[in-house]
């Protein structure tokens, strides 16, 4: 299956992407990983991307698209892929369509993880991260540490990332509404959008997504 995953910040996109890719036995292609891999391997695209980043400029869509193209052409992506973080605007979605047409393939579904805005704010603003290890993550309501402000794993101090503050979250949501949400309409016109609720336990959301993707595939 060839899938594009979309959803606002705080929808649990990263978590679901990893789980769905594993269940469907397709590579999870995230723009974050693409950038990191190209930069650390010092590919031409990586060097180009870094030159923009070093100047504090946005990396042009064309660079991101070329990185995604390279990755989608690798052997493990032959039977499908799950794109996460790309496309993030309508221009990129159009470029992706052109690319897929050239390769003679098409998307099977655009999975849209839906979560109410207030829930997004609650999820992100409640996040607390360990100063010693950023993989030690807690939540003031959903997974509180045994002792407030202290990491259960290593005893480190817990803090809130600047990105996770409520006003920053609202700004990130605004960017999502103006830039990324239009791609949902773009794909709706192609009949590709599958919307599921991203509320509830992580396992349930994964099962809900797999069920919805299966139905979508069966209809085609
Ligand atoms: Zn810790």
Short mmCIF file of N, CA and C and ligand atoms in Angstrom, two decimals, residues 130-133 136 138 151-156 158, ligand 1:
data_model
loop_
_atom_site.label_atom_id
_atom_site.label_comp_id
_atom_site.label_asym_id
_atom_site.label_seq_id
_atom_site.Cartn_x
_atom_site.Cartn_y
_atom_site.Cartn_z
N UNK A 130 12.57 14.42 30.04
CA UNK A 130 13.72 14.32 30.95
C UNK A 130 14.93 15.06 30.37
N UNK A 131 15.59 15.82 31.22
CA UNK A 131 16.79 16.55 30.77
C UNK A 131 17.93 15.62 30.40
N UNK A 132 17.95 14.43 30.99
CA UNK A 132 19.05 13.48 30.72
C UNK A 132 18.86 12.69 29.43
N UNK A 133 17.58 12.43 29.09
CA UNK A 133 17.31 11.57 27.93
C UNK A 133 15.93 11.92 27.38
N UNK A 136 12.78 9.72 27.53
CA UNK A 136 12.01 9.57 28.77
C UNK A 136 10.93 10.66 28.78
N UNK A 138 6.98 11.96 29.70
CA UNK A 138 5.84 11.80 30.60
C UNK A 138 4.74 12.78 30.21
N UNK A 151 12.08 12.32 36.71
CA UNK A 151 11.99 11.19 35.79
C UNK A 151 11.98 9.86 36.55
N UNK A 152 10.98 9.01 36.24
CA UNK A 152 10.89 7.68 36.87
C UNK A 152 12.07 6.79 36.47
N UNK A 153 12.57 6.99 35.26
CA UNK A 153 13.60 6.08 34.74
C UNK A 153 14.97 6.36 35.35
N UNK A 154 15.35 7.65 35.37
CA UNK A 154 16.74 7.95 35.78
C UNK A 154 16.84 9.02 36.87
N UNK A 155 15.71 9.53 37.33
CA UNK A 155 15.77 10.54 38.39
C UNK A 155 16.10 11.94 37.89
N UNK A 156 16.20 12.10 36.55
CA UNK A 156 16.51 13.40 35.98
C UNK A 156 15.38 14.40 36.14
N UNK A 158 12.48 16.85 34.96
CA UNK A 158 11.55 16.93 33.83
C UNK A 158 11.28 18.38 33.49
ZN1 LIG B 1 15.25 10.28 32.57
#
